[in-house]
Amino acid sequence: FTALRLQEDNLAQLAFVELAKTLFLKHPYRLNLQGTRETVAALDGEDLEKYHRRQAVPGNLVISIVGDVSTEEAVEKVYRHFGEMRSGRFKAPQVSPEPRINKPRTKEIDRKKEQAHIVLGFLGVRVTDKDRYPLTVLNAILSGQGGRLFLELRDKMSLAYSVTSFSQEGVDPGSLGVYIGTSPEKVDTAIEAIKKELYKVQDRKAGKAELERAKKFVTGTYEIELQRASAQAARLAFYESHGLGYRELLSYPERIMEVTSQEVQDIARRYLDMERSALVVIRPAPAGG
């Protein structure tokens, strides 16, 4: 309950929770990972045991080991801790794909806060989709302190307290879009400015220097993260468990550097469709409301 209360008070976080509900009407991605007050209150020990029995089986397990350890020592420890693990095959739940959005969706929420929060989102890609490489580069072009959104909406237009783009890939197609925190009186202007920037990446290819900057930012951040053995282990386990294979650890930077400006433009045109978008706006309640 504490986590839910904190989430409700953090309006930027709440905006993303509401985006999921607005963007996904059928798929489980619409559900809040923290649950609801009703679902949390209804949980008991038997529910947790059933979940553990279903999930914690060898067929759903990936173990990655990175560090100064011998193969013999690693194998011995794995058998010691997991050798008596209950046998059983893992059966992933069958989930129907989210239907395509047919027209723009909008959700407005009033809160007693001074700042407004806006998220404009679109259906995205799977973690295994090849589109995720140019999409990652597109995200780098838009986000960050050197990105278009920051330079245009914050530096030049003074519209944003904070602004960023995002892409959340999943086992099924996830989401992508833009978030901005702004003043209540600037909401409409901010929404139009976001759309204008998204239209720009569809209408014109990124320049060579901008494209290279974005790709180097992605690969540089990735390589810095992988300086830690724990990060390497986490990535290996993620890639293997999600069907990408452990070799993705080394091939990912190469795939990013191969992305072209034409691919970035194609991705922007394919996914940033305003007619198939979801918009969430959280702003102060009207006076007297």
PDB file of C-alpha atoms in Angstrom:
ATOM      1  CA  PHE A   1       0.000   0.000   0.000  1.00  0.00           C
ATOM      2  CA  THR A   2       2.888   2.353   0.720  1.00  0.00           C
ATOM      3  CA  ALA A   3       4.243   1.845  -2.810  1.00  0.00           C
ATOM      4  CA  LEU A   4       0.803   2.595  -4.257  1.00  0.00           C
ATOM      5  CA  ARG A   5       0.504   5.780  -2.198  1.00  0.00           C
ATOM      6  CA  LEU A   6       3.939   6.941  -3.300  1.00  0.00           C
ATOM      7  CA  GLN A   7       3.021   6.208  -6.902  1.00  0.00           C
ATOM      8  CA  GLU A   8      -0.170   8.252  -6.632  1.00  0.00           C
ATOM      9  CA  ASP A   9       1.804  11.191  -5.218  1.00  0.00           C
ATOM     10  CA  ASN A  10       4.471  10.985  -7.933  1.00  0.00           C
ATOM     11  CA  LEU A  11       2.529  12.462 -10.827  1.00  0.00           C
ATOM     12  CA  ALA A  12       5.224  11.777 -13.410  1.00  0.00           C
ATOM     13  CA  GLN A  13       5.087   8.083 -12.487  1.00  0.00           C
ATOM     14  CA  LEU A  14       1.295   8.174 -12.375  1.00  0.00           C
ATOM     15  CA  ALA A  15       1.234   9.586 -15.914  1.00  0.00           C
ATOM     16  CA  PHE A  16       3.014   6.476 -17.208  1.00  0.00           C
ATOM     17  CA  VAL A  17       0.656   4.190 -15.266  1.00  0.00           C
ATOM     18  CA  GLU A  18      -2.299   5.952 -16.865  1.00  0.00           C
ATOM     19  CA  LEU A  19      -0.654   5.822 -20.293  1.00  0.00           C
ATOM     20  CA  ALA A  20      -0.470   2.038 -20.033  1.00  0.00           C
ATOM     21  CA  LYS A  21      -4.196   1.898 -19.225  1.00  0.00           C
ATOM     22  CA  THR A  22      -4.978   4.178 -22.160  1.00  0.00           C
ATOM     23  CA  LEU A  23      -2.630   2.612 -24.696  1.00  0.00           C
ATOM     24  CA  PHE A  24      -3.422  -1.023 -23.853  1.00  0.00           C
ATOM     25  CA  LEU A  25      -7.088  -1.956 -23.481  1.00  0.00           C
ATOM     26  CA  LYS A  26      -6.772  -5.763 -23.657  1.00  0.00           C
ATOM     27  CA  HIS A  27      -3.144  -6.730 -23.058  1.00  0.00           C
ATOM     28  CA  PRO A  28      -1.768  -7.270 -19.503  1.00  0.00           C
ATOM     29  CA  TYR A  29       0.626  -4.367 -20.099  1.00  0.00           C
ATOM     30  CA  ARG A  30      -2.342  -2.187 -19.138  1.00  0.00           C
ATOM     31  CA  LEU A  31      -2.052  -3.387 -15.537  1.00  0.00           C
ATOM     32  CA  ASN A  32      -0.160  -1.520 -12.823  1.00  0.00           C
ATOM     33  CA  LEU A  33       2.870  -3.553 -11.711  1.00  0.00           C
ATOM     34  CA  GLN A  34       2.220  -2.417  -8.129  1.00  0.00           C
ATOM     35  CA  GLY A  35      -1.273  -3.869  -8.326  1.00  0.00           C
ATOM     36  CA  THR A  36      -4.294  -2.097  -6.876  1.00  0.00           C
ATOM     37  CA  ARG A  37      -5.480  -1.671  -3.310  1.00  0.00           C
ATOM     38  CA  GLU A  38      -8.057  -4.395  -3.934  1.00  0.00           C
ATOM     39  CA  THR A  39      -5.680  -6.943  -5.490  1.00  0.00           C
ATOM     40  CA  VAL A  40      -2.942  -6.354  -2.909  1.00  0.00           C
ATOM     41  CA  ALA A  41      -5.419  -6.690  -0.036  1.00  0.00           C
ATOM     42  CA  ALA A  42      -6.724  -9.950  -1.513  1.00  0.00           C
ATOM     43  CA  LEU A  43      -3.305 -11.620  -1.731  1.00  0.00           C
ATOM     44  CA  ASP A  44      -2.500 -14.383   0.722  1.00  0.00           C
ATOM     45  CA  GLY A  45       0.239 -16.936   1.293  1.00  0.00           C
ATOM     46  CA  GLU A  46      -1.413 -19.549  -0.894  1.00  0.00           C
ATOM     47  CA  ASP A  47      -1.413 -17.151  -3.862  1.00  0.00           C
ATOM     48  CA  LEU A  48       2.309 -16.569  -3.461  1.00  0.00           C
ATOM     49  CA  GLU A  49       3.022 -20.301  -3.186  1.00  0.00           C
ATOM     50  CA  LYS A  50       1.044 -21.043  -6.362  1.00  0.00           C
ATOM     51  CA  TYR A  51       2.923 -18.333  -8.236  1.00  0.00           C
ATOM     52  CA  HIS A  52       6.264 -19.640  -7.019  1.00  0.00           C
ATOM     53  CA  ARG A  53       5.443 -23.231  -7.987  1.00  0.00           C
ATOM     54  CA  ARG A  54       4.413 -22.093 -11.457  1.00  0.00           C
ATOM     55  CA  GLN A  55       7.362 -19.795 -12.122  1.00  0.00           C
ATOM     56  CA  ALA A  56      10.293 -21.336 -10.236  1.00  0.00           C
ATOM     57  CA  VAL A  57      10.930 -24.385 -12.415  1.00  0.00           C
ATOM     58  CA  PRO A  58      14.068 -25.374 -14.370  1.00  0.00           C
ATOM     59  CA  GLY A  59      12.395 -24.686 -17.702  1.00  0.00           C
ATOM     60  CA  ASN A  60      12.015 -21.031 -16.712  1.00  0.00           C
ATOM     61  CA  LEU A  61      15.513 -20.615 -15.301  1.00  0.00           C
ATOM     62  CA  VAL A  62      18.605 -18.967 -16.754  1.00  0.00           C
ATOM     63  CA  ILE A  63      21.795 -18.694 -14.716  1.00  0.00           C
ATOM     64  CA  SER A  64      24.569 -16.385 -15.912  1.00  0.00           C
ATOM     65  CA  ILE A  65      27.959 -16.241 -14.209  1.00  0.00           C
ATOM     66  CA  VAL A  66      30.514 -13.509 -14.841  1.00  0.00           C
ATOM     67  CA  GLY A  67      33.692 -12.890 -12.882  1.00  0.00           C
ATOM     68  CA  ASP A  68      36.906 -14.337 -11.581  1.00  0.00           C
ATOM     69  CA  VAL A  69      35.614 -17.857 -10.992  1.00  0.00           C
ATOM     70  CA  SER A  70      36.602 -21.221 -12.445  1.00  0.00           C
ATOM     71  CA  THR A  71      34.163 -23.328 -14.421  1.00  0.00           C
ATOM     72  CA  GLU A  72      34.442 -26.144 -11.876  1.00  0.00           C
ATOM     73  CA  GLU A  73      33.685 -23.837  -8.961  1.00  0.00           C
ATOM     74  CA  ALA A  74      30.754 -22.251 -10.776  1.00  0.00           C
ATOM     75  CA  VAL A  75      29.212 -25.597 -11.716  1.00  0.00           C
ATOM     76  CA  GLU A  76      29.639 -26.913  -8.180  1.00  0.00           C
ATOM     77  CA  LYS A  77      27.834 -23.921  -6.713  1.00  0.00           C
ATOM     78  CA  VAL A  78      25.012 -24.130  -9.238  1.00  0.00           C
ATOM     79  CA  TYR A  79      24.409 -27.784  -8.415  1.00  0.00           C
ATOM     80  CA  ARG A  80      24.655 -27.083  -4.709  1.00  0.00           C
ATOM     81  CA  HIS A  81      21.993 -24.372  -4.795  1.00  0.00           C
ATOM     82  CA  PHE A  82      19.761 -25.582  -7.628  1.00  0.00           C
ATOM     83  CA  GLY A  83      20.453 -29.315  -7.941  1.00  0.00           C
ATOM     84  CA  GLU A  84      17.414 -30.270  -5.881  1.00  0.00           C
ATOM     85  CA  MET A  85      15.109 -27.806  -7.575  1.00  0.00           C
ATOM     86  CA  ARG A  86      11.664 -29.218  -8.187  1.00  0.00           C
ATOM     87  CA  SER A  87      11.392 -30.535 -11.752  1.00  0.00           C
ATOM     88  CA  GLY A  88       8.745 -29.225 -14.069  1.00  0.00           C
ATOM     89  CA  ARG A  89       8.257 -27.579 -17.408  1.00  0.00           C
ATOM     90  CA  PHE A  90       7.384 -23.933 -17.665  1.00  0.00           C
ATOM     91  CA  LYS A  91       4.304 -22.967 -19.615  1.00  0.00           C
ATOM     92  CA  ALA A  92       4.129 -19.297 -20.517  1.00  0.00           C
ATOM     93  CA  PRO A  93       0.661 -17.747 -20.340  1.00  0.00           C
ATOM     94  CA  GLN A  94      -1.120 -17.331 -23.659  1.00  0.00           C
ATOM     95  CA  VAL A  95      -1.765 -13.641 -24.283  1.00  0.00           C
ATOM     96  CA  SER A  96      -3.689 -12.227 -27.218  1.00  0.00           C
ATOM     97  CA  PRO A  97      -1.991  -9.317 -29.019  1.00  0.00           C
ATOM     98  CA  GLU A  98      -3.224  -5.794 -28.354  1.00  0.00           C
ATOM     99  CA  PRO A  99      -5.607  -4.668 -31.123  1.00  0.00           C
ATOM    100  CA  ARG A 100      -4.399  -1.839 -33.309  1.00  0.00           C
ATOM    101  CA  ILE A 101      -5.443   1.642 -32.192  1.00  0.00           C
ATOM    102  CA  ASN A 102      -8.012   3.044 -34.635  1.00  0.00           C
ATOM    103  CA  LYS A 103      -8.146   6.659 -33.455  1.00  0.00           C
ATOM    104  CA  PRO A 104      -6.342   8.917 -30.960  1.00  0.00           C
ATOM    105  CA  ARG A 105      -7.137   8.337 -27.279  1.00  0.00           C
ATOM    106  CA  THR A 106      -6.945  11.027 -24.612  1.00  0.00           C
ATOM    107  CA  LYS A 107      -7.168  10.878 -20.830  1.00  0.00           C
ATOM    108  CA  GLU A 108      -7.218  13.981 -18.614  1.00  0.00           C
ATOM    109  CA  ILE A 109      -6.698  13.815 -14.848  1.00  0.00           C
ATOM    110  CA  ASP A 110      -6.994  16.597 -12.281  1.00  0.00           C
ATOM    111  CA  ARG A 111      -4.700  16.687  -9.259  1.00  0.00           C
ATOM    112  CA  LYS A 112      -4.014  19.284  -6.581  1.00  0.00           C
ATOM    113  CA  LYS A 113      -0.475  19.975  -7.738  1.00  0.00           C
ATOM    114  CA  GLU A 114       1.209  22.960  -9.349  1.00  0.00           C
ATOM    115  CA  GLN A 115       2.850  21.180 -12.268  1.00  0.00           C
ATOM    116  CA  ALA A 116       1.322  19.500 -15.319  1.00  0.00           C
ATOM    117  CA  HIS A 117       2.520  16.156 -16.693  1.00  0.00           C
ATOM    118  CA  ILE A 118       2.009  14.981 -20.266  1.00  0.00           C
ATOM    119  CA  VAL A 119       2.774  11.653 -21.932  1.00  0.00           C
ATOM    120  CA  LEU A 120       2.135  11.040 -25.616  1.00  0.00           C
ATOM    121  CA  GLY A 121       2.527   7.349 -26.387  1.00  0.00           C
ATOM    122  CA  PHE A 122       2.359   4.803 -29.202  1.00  0.00           C
ATOM    123  CA  LEU A 123       2.399   1.027 -29.455  1.00  0.00           C
ATOM    124  CA  GLY A 124       5.989  -0.172 -29.801  1.00  0.00           C
ATOM    125  CA  VAL A 125       8.048  -3.278 -30.531  1.00  0.00           C
ATOM    126  CA  ARG A 126       9.085  -6.603 -29.047  1.00  0.00           C
ATOM    127  CA  VAL A 127      12.513  -6.992 -27.495  1.00  0.00           C
ATOM    128  CA  THR A 128      13.277  -9.473 -30.307  1.00  0.00           C
ATOM    129  CA  ASP A 129      12.216  -7.144 -33.145  1.00  0.00           C
ATOM    130  CA  LYS A 130      14.977  -5.860 -35.408  1.00  0.00           C
ATOM    131  CA  ASP A 131      13.178  -2.522 -35.389  1.00  0.00           C
ATOM    132  CA  ARG A 132      14.420  -1.952 -31.859  1.00  0.00           C
ATOM    133  CA  TYR A 133      17.902  -0.990 -33.086  1.00  0.00           C
ATOM    134  CA  PRO A 134      16.845   2.010 -35.210  1.00  0.00           C
ATOM    135  CA  LEU A 135      14.183   2.780 -32.607  1.00  0.00           C
ATOM    136  CA  THR A 136      16.887   3.005 -29.943  1.00  0.00           C
ATOM    137  CA  VAL A 137      18.854   5.403 -32.137  1.00  0.00           C
ATOM    138  CA  LEU A 138      15.708   7.470 -32.772  1.00  0.00           C
ATOM    139  CA  ASN A 139      15.158   7.658 -29.029  1.00  0.00           C
ATOM    140  CA  ALA A 140      18.733   8.908 -28.557  1.00  0.00           C
ATOM    141  CA  ILE A 141      18.192  11.595 -31.201  1.00  0.00           C
ATOM    142  CA  LEU A 142      15.136  12.857 -29.356  1.00  0.00           C
ATOM    143  CA  SER A 143      16.119  12.426 -25.691  1.00  0.00           C
ATOM    144  CA  GLY A 144      18.920  13.524 -23.405  1.00  0.00           C
ATOM    145  CA  GLN A 145      20.411  16.964 -22.846  1.00  0.00           C
ATOM    146  CA  GLY A 146      21.763  17.029 -26.402  1.00  0.00           C
ATOM    147  CA  GLY A 147      18.539  15.678 -27.906  1.00  0.00           C
ATOM    148  CA  ARG A 148      16.023  17.551 -29.995  1.00  0.00           C
ATOM    149  CA  LEU A 149      13.307  17.602 -27.361  1.00  0.00           C
ATOM    150  CA  PHE A 150      15.569  19.138 -24.711  1.00  0.00           C
ATOM    151  CA  LEU A 151      17.069  21.708 -27.063  1.00  0.00           C
ATOM    152  CA  GLU A 152      13.782  22.786 -28.641  1.00  0.00           C
ATOM    153  CA  LEU A 153      11.200  22.459 -25.881  1.00  0.00           C
ATOM    154  CA  ARG A 154      13.317  23.342 -22.872  1.00  0.00           C
ATOM    155  CA  ASP A 155      16.203  25.506 -24.071  1.00  0.00           C
ATOM    156  CA  LYS A 156      14.526  27.435 -26.885  1.00  0.00           C
ATOM    157  CA  MET A 157      10.838  27.463 -25.912  1.00  0.00           C
ATOM    158  CA  SER A 158      11.116  27.226 -22.087  1.00  0.00           C
ATOM    159  CA  LEU A 159       8.239  24.756 -22.019  1.00  0.00           C
ATOM    160  CA  ALA A 160       9.690  21.997 -19.888  1.00  0.00           C
ATOM    161  CA  TYR A 161      10.849  21.355 -16.349  1.00  0.00           C
ATOM    162  CA  SER A 162      11.847  17.979 -17.706  1.00  0.00           C
ATOM    163  CA  VAL A 163      11.362  16.306 -21.080  1.00  0.00           C
ATOM    164  CA  THR A 164      12.417  12.977 -22.542  1.00  0.00           C
ATOM    165  CA  SER A 165      11.457  10.278 -24.993  1.00  0.00           C
ATOM    166  CA  PHE A 166      11.267   6.587 -24.136  1.00  0.00           C
ATOM    167  CA  SER A 167      10.963   3.137 -25.655  1.00  0.00           C
ATOM    168  CA  GLN A 168       9.921   0.159 -23.560  1.00  0.00           C
ATOM    169  CA  GLU A 169      10.228  -3.108 -25.473  1.00  0.00           C
ATOM    170  CA  GLY A 170       8.623  -6.244 -24.095  1.00  0.00           C
ATOM    171  CA  VAL A 171       7.993  -9.907 -24.751  1.00  0.00           C
ATOM    172  CA  ASP A 172       5.029  -8.519 -26.690  1.00  0.00           C
ATOM    173  CA  PRO A 173       5.039  -5.103 -28.396  1.00  0.00           C
ATOM    174  CA  GLY A 174       5.576  -2.449 -25.754  1.00  0.00           C
ATOM    175  CA  SER A 175       5.326   1.315 -25.944  1.00  0.00           C
ATOM    176  CA  LEU A 176       7.250   4.409 -26.958  1.00  0.00           C
ATOM    177  CA  GLY A 177       6.618   8.098 -26.743  1.00  0.00           C
ATOM    178  CA  VAL A 178       7.452  11.403 -25.088  1.00  0.00           C
ATOM    179  CA  TYR A 179       7.049  12.727 -21.540  1.00  0.00           C
ATOM    180  CA  ILE A 180       7.140  16.370 -20.475  1.00  0.00           C
ATOM    181  CA  GLY A 181       6.634  18.155 -17.167  1.00  0.00           C
ATOM    182  CA  THR A 182       5.433  21.709 -17.764  1.00  0.00           C
ATOM    183  CA  SER A 183       3.417  24.605 -16.357  1.00  0.00           C
ATOM    184  CA  PRO A 184      -0.380  24.218 -16.488  1.00  0.00           C
ATOM    185  CA  GLU A 185      -0.813  27.253 -18.737  1.00  0.00           C
ATOM    186  CA  LYS A 186       1.643  25.768 -21.267  1.00  0.00           C
ATOM    187  CA  VAL A 187      -0.023  22.353 -21.701  1.00  0.00           C
ATOM    188  CA  ASP A 188      -1.550  22.949 -25.134  1.00  0.00           C
ATOM    189  CA  THR A 189       1.591  24.620 -26.450  1.00  0.00           C
ATOM    190  CA  ALA A 190       3.747  21.772 -25.132  1.00  0.00           C
ATOM    191  CA  ILE A 191       1.591  19.110 -26.796  1.00  0.00           C
ATOM    192  CA  GLU A 192       1.768  20.870 -30.149  1.00  0.00           C
ATOM    193  CA  ALA A 193       5.539  21.360 -29.779  1.00  0.00           C
ATOM    194  CA  ILE A 194       6.026  17.636 -29.080  1.00  0.00           C
ATOM    195  CA  LYS A 195       4.000  16.693 -32.140  1.00  0.00           C
ATOM    196  CA  LYS A 196       5.976  19.146 -34.253  1.00  0.00           C
ATOM    197  CA  GLU A 197       9.263  17.533 -33.246  1.00  0.00           C
ATOM    198  CA  LEU A 198       7.909  14.050 -33.956  1.00  0.00           C
ATOM    199  CA  TYR A 199       6.732  15.165 -37.381  1.00  0.00           C
ATOM    200  CA  LYS A 200      10.223  16.531 -38.064  1.00  0.00           C
ATOM    201  CA  VAL A 201      11.903  13.141 -37.599  1.00  0.00           C
ATOM    202  CA  GLN A 202       9.365  11.682 -40.003  1.00  0.00           C
ATOM    203  CA  ASP A 203       9.752  14.397 -42.638  1.00  0.00           C
ATOM    204  CA  ARG A 204      13.552  14.767 -42.722  1.00  0.00           C
ATOM    205  CA  LYS A 205      16.407  12.322 -42.230  1.00  0.00           C
ATOM    206  CA  ALA A 206      18.806  12.945 -39.369  1.00  0.00           C
ATOM    207  CA  GLY A 207      22.065  14.556 -40.419  1.00  0.00           C
ATOM    208  CA  LYS A 208      25.276  12.551 -40.414  1.00  0.00           C
ATOM    209  CA  ALA A 209      26.723  14.279 -37.336  1.00  0.00           C
ATOM    210  CA  GLU A 210      23.491  13.955 -35.359  1.00  0.00           C
ATOM    211  CA  LEU A 211      23.126  10.290 -36.295  1.00  0.00           C
ATOM    212  CA  GLU A 212      26.698   9.490 -35.273  1.00  0.00           C
ATOM    213  CA  ARG A 213      26.300  11.351 -31.997  1.00  0.00           C
ATOM    214  CA  ALA A 214      23.190   9.339 -31.174  1.00  0.00           C
ATOM    215  CA  LYS A 215      24.774   6.003 -32.054  1.00  0.00           C
ATOM    216  CA  LYS A 216      27.936   6.743 -30.095  1.00  0.00           C
ATOM    217  CA  PHE A 217      25.845   7.823 -27.112  1.00  0.00           C
ATOM    218  CA  VAL A 218      23.918   4.518 -27.161  1.00  0.00           C
ATOM    219  CA  THR A 219      26.993   2.315 -27.547  1.00  0.00           C
ATOM    220  CA  GLY A 220      29.074   4.372 -25.126  1.00  0.00           C
ATOM    221  CA  THR A 221      26.424   4.189 -22.413  1.00  0.00           C
ATOM    222  CA  TYR A 222      26.073   0.462 -23.030  1.00  0.00           C
ATOM    223  CA  GLU A 223      29.816  -0.196 -22.761  1.00  0.00           C
ATOM    224  CA  ILE A 224      30.156   1.904 -19.605  1.00  0.00           C
ATOM    225  CA  GLU A 225      27.345  -0.088 -18.006  1.00  0.00           C
ATOM    226  CA  LEU A 226      29.057  -3.368 -18.927  1.00  0.00           C
ATOM    227  CA  GLN A 227      32.220  -2.441 -17.043  1.00  0.00           C
ATOM    228  CA  ARG A 228      30.525  -4.048 -14.033  1.00  0.00           C
ATOM    229  CA  ALA A 229      30.437  -7.843 -13.932  1.00  0.00           C
ATOM    230  CA  SER A 230      26.967  -7.714 -12.371  1.00  0.00           C
ATOM    231  CA  ALA A 231      25.683  -5.736 -15.363  1.00  0.00           C
ATOM    232  CA  GLN A 232      27.183  -8.242 -17.779  1.00  0.00           C
ATOM    233  CA  ALA A 233      25.547 -11.110 -15.892  1.00  0.00           C
ATOM    234  CA  ALA A 234      22.188  -9.337 -15.862  1.00  0.00           C
ATOM    235  CA  ARG A 235      22.365  -8.631 -19.595  1.00  0.00           C
ATOM    236  CA  LEU A 236      23.360 -12.199 -20.423  1.00  0.00           C
ATOM    237  CA  ALA A 237      20.483 -13.613 -18.405  1.00  0.00           C
ATOM    238  CA  PHE A 238      18.032 -11.161 -19.949  1.00  0.00           C
ATOM    239  CA  TYR A 239      19.131 -11.835 -23.524  1.00  0.00           C
ATOM    240  CA  GLU A 240      19.090 -15.596 -23.067  1.00  0.00           C
ATOM    241  CA  SER A 241      15.736 -15.718 -21.289  1.00  0.00           C
ATOM    242  CA  HIS A 242      14.078 -13.442 -23.861  1.00  0.00           C
ATOM    243  CA  GLY A 243      15.194 -15.438 -26.892  1.00  0.00           C
ATOM    244  CA  LEU A 244      17.938 -13.139 -28.145  1.00  0.00           C
ATOM    245  CA  GLY A 245      20.784 -15.423 -27.094  1.00  0.00           C
ATOM    246  CA  TYR A 246      23.860 -14.590 -25.057  1.00  0.00           C
ATOM    247  CA  ARG A 247      25.804 -13.455 -28.150  1.00  0.00           C
ATOM    248  CA  GLU A 248      23.641 -10.334 -28.196  1.00  0.00           C
ATOM    249  CA  LEU A 249      25.921  -8.971 -25.479  1.00  0.00           C
ATOM    250  CA  LEU A 250      28.687  -8.433 -28.039  1.00  0.00           C
ATOM    251  CA  SER A 251      26.640  -7.950 -31.219  1.00  0.00           C
ATOM    252  CA  TYR A 252      24.368  -5.206 -29.847  1.00  0.00           C
ATOM    253  CA  PRO A 253      26.862  -2.314 -30.326  1.00  0.00           C
ATOM    254  CA  GLU A 254      27.600  -3.478 -33.866  1.00  0.00           C
ATOM    255  CA  ARG A 255      23.905  -3.524 -34.746  1.00  0.00           C
ATOM    256  CA  ILE A 256      23.462  -0.025 -33.349  1.00  0.00           C
ATOM    257  CA  MET A 257      26.407   1.345 -35.352  1.00  0.00           C
ATOM    258  CA  GLU A 258      24.952  -0.183 -38.544  1.00  0.00           C
ATOM    259  CA  VAL A 259      21.724   1.844 -38.259  1.00  0.00           C
ATOM    260  CA  THR A 260      21.222   4.341 -41.100  1.00  0.00           C
ATOM    261  CA  SER A 261      19.371   7.655 -41.194  1.00  0.00           C
ATOM    262  CA  GLN A 262      16.909   6.110 -43.649  1.00  0.00           C
ATOM    263  CA  GLU A 263      16.088   3.357 -41.145  1.00  0.00           C
ATOM    264  CA  VAL A 264      15.528   5.930 -38.403  1.00  0.00           C
ATOM    265  CA  GLN A 265      13.160   7.906 -40.612  1.00  0.00           C
ATOM    266  CA  ASP A 266      11.297   4.749 -41.631  1.00  0.00           C
ATOM    267  CA  ILE A 267      10.876   3.750 -37.981  1.00  0.00           C
ATOM    268  CA  ALA A 268       9.582   7.221 -37.075  1.00  0.00           C
ATOM    269  CA  ARG A 269       7.022   7.071 -39.876  1.00  0.00           C
ATOM    270  CA  ARG A 270       5.945   3.560 -38.961  1.00  0.00           C
ATOM    271  CA  TYR A 271       5.460   3.996 -35.213  1.00  0.00           C
ATOM    272  CA  LEU A 272       4.894   7.706 -34.519  1.00  0.00           C
ATOM    273  CA  ASP A 273       1.402   7.797 -35.994  1.00  0.00           C
ATOM    274  CA  MET A 274      -0.629  10.574 -34.352  1.00  0.00           C
ATOM    275  CA  GLU A 275      -3.857   8.926 -35.485  1.00  0.00           C
ATOM    276  CA  ARG A 276      -2.921   5.851 -33.427  1.00  0.00           C
ATOM    277  CA  SER A 277      -1.640   7.584 -30.300  1.00  0.00           C
ATOM    278  CA  ALA A 278      -2.598   7.824 -26.634  1.00  0.00           C
ATOM    279  CA  LEU A 279      -2.303  11.096 -24.719  1.00  0.00           C
ATOM    280  CA  VAL A 280      -2.385  11.461 -20.924  1.00  0.00           C
ATOM    281  CA  VAL A 281      -2.504  14.894 -19.314  1.00  0.00           C
ATOM    282  CA  ILE A 282      -2.360  15.414 -15.552  1.00  0.00           C
ATOM    283  CA  ARG A 283      -2.884  19.002 -14.457  1.00  0.00           C
ATOM    284  CA  PRO A 284      -4.078  21.028 -11.455  1.00  0.00           C
ATOM    285  CA  ALA A 285      -7.795  20.859 -10.756  1.00  0.00           C
ATOM    286  CA  PRO A 286      -9.745  23.953 -11.764  1.00  0.00           C
ATOM    287  CA  ALA A 287     -10.227  26.561  -9.049  1.00  0.00           C
ATOM    288  CA  GLY A 288     -13.126  25.572  -6.856  1.00  0.00           C
ATOM    289  CA  GLY A 289     -13.098  22.027  -8.252  1.00  0.00           C
TER     290      GLY A 289
END
